[in-house]
PDB file of C-alpha atoms in Angstrom:
ATOM      1  CA  VAL A 223     134.027  72.877  21.276  1.00 90.00           C
ATOM      2  CA  SER A 224     136.473  70.776  22.959  1.00 84.00           C
ATOM      3  CA  ASN A 225     139.026  70.907  20.253  1.00 88.00           C
ATOM      4  CA  HIS A 226     139.417  74.724  21.700  1.00 90.00           C
ATOM      5  CA  GLY A 227     139.320  73.921  25.219  1.00 84.00           C
ATOM      6  CA  GLY A 228     135.819  74.380  25.820  1.00 88.00           C
ATOM      7  CA  VAL A 229     133.008  72.276  27.573  1.00 84.00           C
ATOM      8  CA  VAL A 230     129.441  71.079  25.831  1.00 85.00           C
ATOM      9  CA  ASN A 231     127.758  71.539  29.129  1.00 84.00           C
ATOM     10  CA  LYS A 232     123.936  70.467  27.507  1.00 83.00           C
ATOM     11  CA  PHE A 233     121.523  70.796  24.630  1.00 84.00           C
ATOM     12  CA  ASP A 234     118.271  71.775  25.594  1.00 82.00           C
ATOM     13  CA  GLY A 235     115.828  71.587  21.846  1.00 76.00           C
ATOM     14  CA  ASP A 236     118.219  72.506  18.484  1.00 75.00           C
ATOM     15  CA  ALA A 237     120.598  74.849  21.361  1.00 82.00           C
ATOM     16  CA  MET A 238     123.831  73.823  22.213  1.00 86.00           C
ATOM     17  CA  LEU A 239     125.288  75.764  25.634  1.00 88.00           C
ATOM     18  CA  ALA A 240     128.930  76.121  26.469  1.00 89.00           C
ATOM     19  CA  PHE A 241     132.062  77.374  27.877  1.00 90.00           C
ATOM     20  CA  PHE A 242     134.747  78.847  27.561  1.00 91.00           C
ATOM     21  CA  GLY A 243     138.043  79.406  30.221  1.00 88.00           C
ATOM     22  CA  THR A 244     136.425  78.130  33.199  1.00 85.00           C
ATOM     23  CA  LEU A 245     136.921  73.481  33.034  1.00 77.00           C
ATOM     24  CA  PRO A 246     139.737  72.445  32.397  1.00 74.00           C
ATOM     25  CA  ARG A 247     141.708  75.393  33.314  1.00 80.00           C
ATOM     26  CA  LEU A 248     140.924  79.251  34.040  1.00 85.00           C
ATOM     27  CA  LEU A 249     141.217  80.966  30.936  1.00 87.00           C
ATOM     28  CA  SER A 250     141.994  85.033  30.860  1.00 93.00           C
ATOM     29  CA  PRO A 251     138.201  87.508  29.483  1.00 93.00           C
ATOM     30  CA  LYS A 252     140.822  87.405  26.440  1.00 95.00           C
ATOM     31  CA  GLN A 253     141.702  84.284  26.327  1.00 95.00           C
ATOM     32  CA  SER A 254     138.308  82.694  26.551  1.00 94.00           C
ATOM     33  CA  ALA A 255     137.020  85.375  23.781  1.00 95.00           C
ATOM     34  CA  LEU A 256     139.459  84.166  21.218  1.00 96.00           C
ATOM     35  CA  ALA A 257     138.308  79.975  21.373  1.00 94.00           C
ATOM     36  CA  ALA A 258     135.305  81.024  21.759  1.00 95.00           C
ATOM     37  CA  LEU A 259     135.725  82.743  17.740  1.00 95.00           C
ATOM     38  CA  GLN A 260     138.010  80.319  16.648  1.00 94.00           C
ATOM     39  CA  THR A 261     135.530  77.631  17.687  1.00 94.00           C
ATOM     40  CA  ALA A 262     132.449  79.504  15.944  1.00 94.00           C
ATOM     41  CA  MET A 263     134.459  80.179  12.870  1.00 93.00           C
ATOM     42  CA  GLU A 264     134.653  77.086  12.754  1.00 93.00           C
ATOM     43  CA  MET A 265     131.292  75.878  13.389  1.00 92.00           C
ATOM     44  CA  LEU A 266     130.590  77.875  10.138  1.00 92.00           C
ATOM     45  CA  ALA A 267     133.057  75.795   8.205  1.00 91.00           C
ATOM     46  CA  VAL A 268     131.652  72.487   9.104  1.00 92.00           C
ATOM     47  CA  ILE A 269     127.781  74.073   8.363  1.00 92.00           C
ATOM     48  CA  ASP A 270     128.910  75.459   5.414  1.00 92.00           C
ATOM     49  CA  ARG A 271     130.226  72.126   3.595  1.00 93.00           C
ATOM     50  CA  LEU A 272     127.282  69.912   5.499  1.00 94.00           C
ATOM     51  CA  ASN A 273     125.215  72.577   3.468  1.00 93.00           C
ATOM     52  CA  ALA A 274     126.878  72.610   0.285  1.00 94.00           C
ATOM     53  CA  GLN A 275     126.211  68.389   0.604  1.00 95.00           C
ATOM     54  CA  ARG A 276     122.343  69.523   1.312  1.00 95.00           C
ATOM     55  CA  HIS A 277     122.084  71.586  -1.869  1.00 95.00           C
ATOM     56  CA  ALA A 278     123.723  69.076  -3.581  1.00 96.00           C
ATOM     57  CA  ASN A 279     121.106  66.860  -2.037  1.00 96.00           C
ATOM     58  CA  GLY A 280     118.239  69.067  -2.632  1.00 96.00           C
ATOM     59  CA  GLU A 281     117.823  68.988   1.110  1.00 96.00           C
ATOM     60  CA  PRO A 282     116.950  72.381   2.590  1.00 94.00           C
ATOM     61  CA  GLN A 283     120.186  74.444   4.536  1.00 92.00           C
ATOM     62  CA  LEU A 284     120.540  73.995   8.664  1.00 91.00           C
ATOM     63  CA  ILE A 285     120.914  77.696   9.230  1.00 91.00           C
ATOM     64  CA  THR A 286     122.739  77.950  12.443  1.00 92.00           C
ATOM     65  CA  GLY A 287     122.156  81.106  15.011  1.00 93.00           C
ATOM     66  CA  ILE A 288     125.706  81.669  18.402  1.00 95.00           C
ATOM     67  CA  GLY A 289     125.540  84.063  21.142  1.00 95.00           C
ATOM     68  CA  ILE A 290     129.351  84.413  22.392  1.00 96.00           C
ATOM     69  CA  HIS A 291     129.281  86.805  25.878  1.00 95.00           C
ATOM     70  CA  THR A 292     131.873  87.488  27.809  1.00 94.00           C
ATOM     71  CA  GLY A 293     131.385  88.094  30.926  1.00 91.00           C
ATOM     72  CA  VAL A 294     131.191  87.000  35.337  1.00 86.00           C
ATOM     73  CA  LEU A 295     129.619  83.429  36.227  1.00 84.00           C
ATOM     74  CA  ILE A 296     129.166  80.970  38.776  1.00 78.00           C
ATOM     75  CA  ALA A 297     130.348  77.229  38.293  1.00 82.00           C
ATOM     76  CA  GLY A 298     129.897  74.508  40.262  1.00 82.00           C
ATOM     77  CA  GLY A 299     127.921  71.352  40.671  1.00 82.00           C
ATOM     78  CA  LEU A 300     124.618  71.381  41.033  1.00 81.00           C
ATOM     79  CA  GLY A 301     122.048  68.570  42.412  1.00 84.00           C
ATOM     80  CA  THR A 302     121.472  66.349  44.998  1.00 87.00           C
ATOM     81  CA  SER A 303     123.981  63.901  46.061  1.00 81.00           C
ATOM     82  CA  ASP A 304     122.674  61.793  43.551  1.00 86.00           C
ATOM     83  CA  ARG A 305     122.704  63.433  40.642  1.00 85.00           C
ATOM     84  CA  ILE A 306     124.655  66.257  39.673  1.00 81.00           C
ATOM     85  CA  HIS A 307     125.431  67.883  37.455  1.00 79.00           C
ATOM     86  CA  TYR A 308     128.316  70.303  36.882  1.00 79.00           C
ATOM     87  CA  THR A 309     126.918  73.805  34.950  1.00 79.00           C
ATOM     88  CA  ILE A 310     126.862  77.459  34.658  1.00 83.00           C
ATOM     89  CA  ILE A 311     124.495  79.991  35.860  1.00 86.00           C
ATOM     90  CA  GLY A 312     124.067  84.068  36.084  1.00 87.00           C
ATOM     91  CA  ASP A 313     123.336  87.071  33.867  1.00 90.00           C
ATOM     92  CA  THR A 314     126.329  86.396  32.122  1.00 91.00           C
ATOM     93  CA  VAL A 315     124.311  82.806  30.801  1.00 88.00           C
ATOM     94  CA  ASN A 316     120.929  83.877  30.398  1.00 91.00           C
ATOM     95  CA  THR A 317     122.442  86.914  28.215  1.00 94.00           C
ATOM     96  CA  THR A 318     124.326  85.220  25.878  1.00 92.00           C
ATOM     97  CA  GLN A 319     120.588  83.171  24.986  1.00 92.00           C
ATOM     98  CA  ARG A 320     119.110  86.480  24.753  1.00 94.00           C
ATOM     99  CA  ILE A 321     122.487  87.096  22.328  1.00 95.00           C
ATOM    100  CA  GLU A 322     121.433  83.288  19.935  1.00 94.00           C
ATOM    101  CA  THR A 323     117.657  84.632  20.312  1.00 92.00           C
ATOM    102  CA  LEU A 324     118.348  87.763  18.037  1.00 94.00           C
ATOM    103  CA  THR A 325     120.556  85.800  15.626  1.00 92.00           C
ATOM    104  CA  ARG A 326     117.058  84.321  14.714  1.00 91.00           C
ATOM    105  CA  ASP A 327     115.678  88.610  13.728  1.00 92.00           C
ATOM    106  CA  LEU A 328     119.088  89.535  12.353  1.00 92.00           C
ATOM    107  CA  PHE A 329     120.370  86.958  10.010  1.00 91.00           C
ATOM    108  CA  ASP A 330     118.928  84.418   7.230  1.00 89.00           C
ATOM    109  CA  CYS A 331     121.738  82.225   6.995  1.00 89.00           C
ATOM    110  CA  SER A 332     124.239  80.751   9.502  1.00 91.00           C
ATOM    111  CA  GLY A 333     125.924  83.462  11.596  1.00 93.00           C
ATOM    112  CA  VAL A 334     127.792  84.748  15.032  1.00 96.00           C
ATOM    113  CA  LEU A 335     126.730  87.695  17.116  1.00 96.00           C
ATOM    114  CA  VAL A 336     128.712  89.107  19.751  1.00 97.00           C
ATOM    115  CA  SER A 337     128.310  91.007  22.966  1.00 97.00           C
ATOM    116  CA  HIS A 338     131.007  94.278  22.996  1.00 97.00           C
ATOM    117  CA  SER A 339     132.356  92.852  25.912  1.00 96.00           C
ATOM    118  CA  THR A 340     133.725  90.182  23.519  1.00 97.00           C
ATOM    119  CA  TYR A 341     134.374  92.945  21.252  1.00 97.00           C
ATOM    120  CA  LEU A 342     136.021  94.310  24.044  1.00 97.00           C
ATOM    121  CA  ALA A 343     137.770  91.330  25.972  1.00 96.00           C
ATOM    122  CA  LEU A 344     138.969  90.694  22.672  1.00 96.00           C
ATOM    123  CA  GLY A 345     141.822  93.182  22.598  1.00 95.00           C
ATOM    124  CA  GLU A 346     144.441  93.401  20.079  1.00 95.00           C
ATOM    125  CA  ASN A 347     142.557  90.169  18.980  1.00 93.00           C
ATOM    126  CA  VAL A 348     139.701  91.776  17.938  1.00 93.00           C
ATOM    127  CA  SER A 349     142.225  92.240  14.436  1.00 91.00           C
ATOM    128  CA  GLN A 350     141.939  88.276  13.609  1.00 90.00           C
ATOM    129  CA  PHE A 351     138.195  89.321  13.075  1.00 93.00           C
ATOM    130  CA  GLY A 352     135.684  90.973  11.134  1.00 93.00           C
ATOM    131  CA  PHE A 353     133.016  92.709  13.081  1.00 96.00           C
ATOM    132  CA  GLU A 354     129.485  94.399  11.106  1.00 95.00           C
ATOM    133  CA  PRO A 355     127.848  96.059  13.815  1.00 96.00           C
ATOM    134  CA  MET A 356     124.553  95.683  14.562  1.00 96.00           C
ATOM    135  CA  GLY A 357     123.327  98.243  17.089  1.00 96.00           C
ATOM    136  CA  PHE A 358     122.119  98.047  20.171  1.00 97.00           C
ATOM    137  CA  TYR A 359     119.001  95.945  20.887  1.00 96.00           C
ATOM    138  CA  GLN A 360     116.898  95.604  24.503  1.00 92.00           C
ATOM    139  CA  VAL A 361     116.795  92.060  25.630  1.00 90.00           C
ATOM    140  CA  LYS A 362     114.149  90.731  27.779  1.00 89.00           C
ATOM    141  CA  GLY A 363     115.748  91.167  31.679  1.00 87.00           C
ATOM    142  CA  LYS A 364     118.462  93.968  30.575  1.00 89.00           C
ATOM    143  CA  LYS A 365     117.322  97.633  31.338  1.00 90.00           C
ATOM    144  CA  GLU A 366     120.194  98.462  28.923  1.00 92.00           C
ATOM    145  CA  PRO A 367     120.783  98.009  25.709  1.00 95.00           C
ATOM    146  CA  LEU A 368     122.803  95.652  24.444  1.00 95.00           C
ATOM    147  CA  GLN A 369     125.545  96.771  21.809  1.00 97.00           C
ATOM    148  CA  VAL A 370     125.748  93.347  19.465  1.00 97.00           C
ATOM    149  CA  TYR A 371     128.427  93.004  16.233  1.00 97.00           C
ATOM    150  CA  ARG A 372     128.165  90.282  13.547  1.00 96.00           C
ATOM    151  CA  MET A 373     131.159  88.201  13.291  1.00 95.00           C
ATOM    152  CA  ILE A 374     132.586  88.238   9.457  1.00 91.00           C
ATOM    153  CA  PRO A 375     133.543  84.690   9.165  1.00 75.00           C
ATOM    154  CA  PRO A 376     137.337  85.494   6.592  1.00 69.00           C
ATOM    155  CA  LYS A 377     137.291  84.739   2.858  1.00 58.00           C
ATOM    156  CA  ALA A 378     140.251  82.334   3.377  1.00 49.00           C
ATOM    157  CA  PRO A 379     138.764  78.712   4.346  1.00 50.00           C
ATOM    158  CA  ILE A 380     139.266  77.883   7.612  1.00 50.00           C
ATOM    159  CA  ASN A 381     141.528  74.579   8.691  1.00 50.00           C
ATOM    160  CA  TRP A 382     139.523  71.566   9.722  1.00 46.00           C
ATOM    161  CA  VAL A 383     139.910  67.931  10.611  1.00 46.00           C
ATOM    162  CA  GLY A 384     136.752  66.412  10.590  1.00 47.00           C
ATOM    163  CA  THR A 385     134.662  64.750   8.261  1.00 43.00           C
ATOM    164  CA  LEU A 386     131.313  65.288   7.630  1.00 43.00           C
TER     165      LEU A 386
END
């Protein structure tokens, strides 16, 4: 996440909340959507390598669902003077979590689900990725169904620097 300018905000159970475009500097929706999708591709590549090792060791596969949504949010310090936490809140954050939850219903393997607003925010960068339209889904807290797309990782390996 940090390799692409994002911030890991918190861990909650087996989920991680990360955001792009707010800190460490303000980015356009196009830039933050691109950074989020680049991060997701890199995460899937690492998970694939980890799963190859797990398979060789006779261990079960790690299945990860990633939800990406672009929109307006509120960011800032929340808490009291002796316990303050920088966080993000708002409908965009809640919708992102709902999209991540949809991955459990739509995928039987690791995958990335992207909202229509993120798809549009990418602009000309949309051609850097493959997308499969998944349709419209009703999610908790939204009156209108959300249109979502599955990001299709490229066939070529992703350059990643790190160790498992």
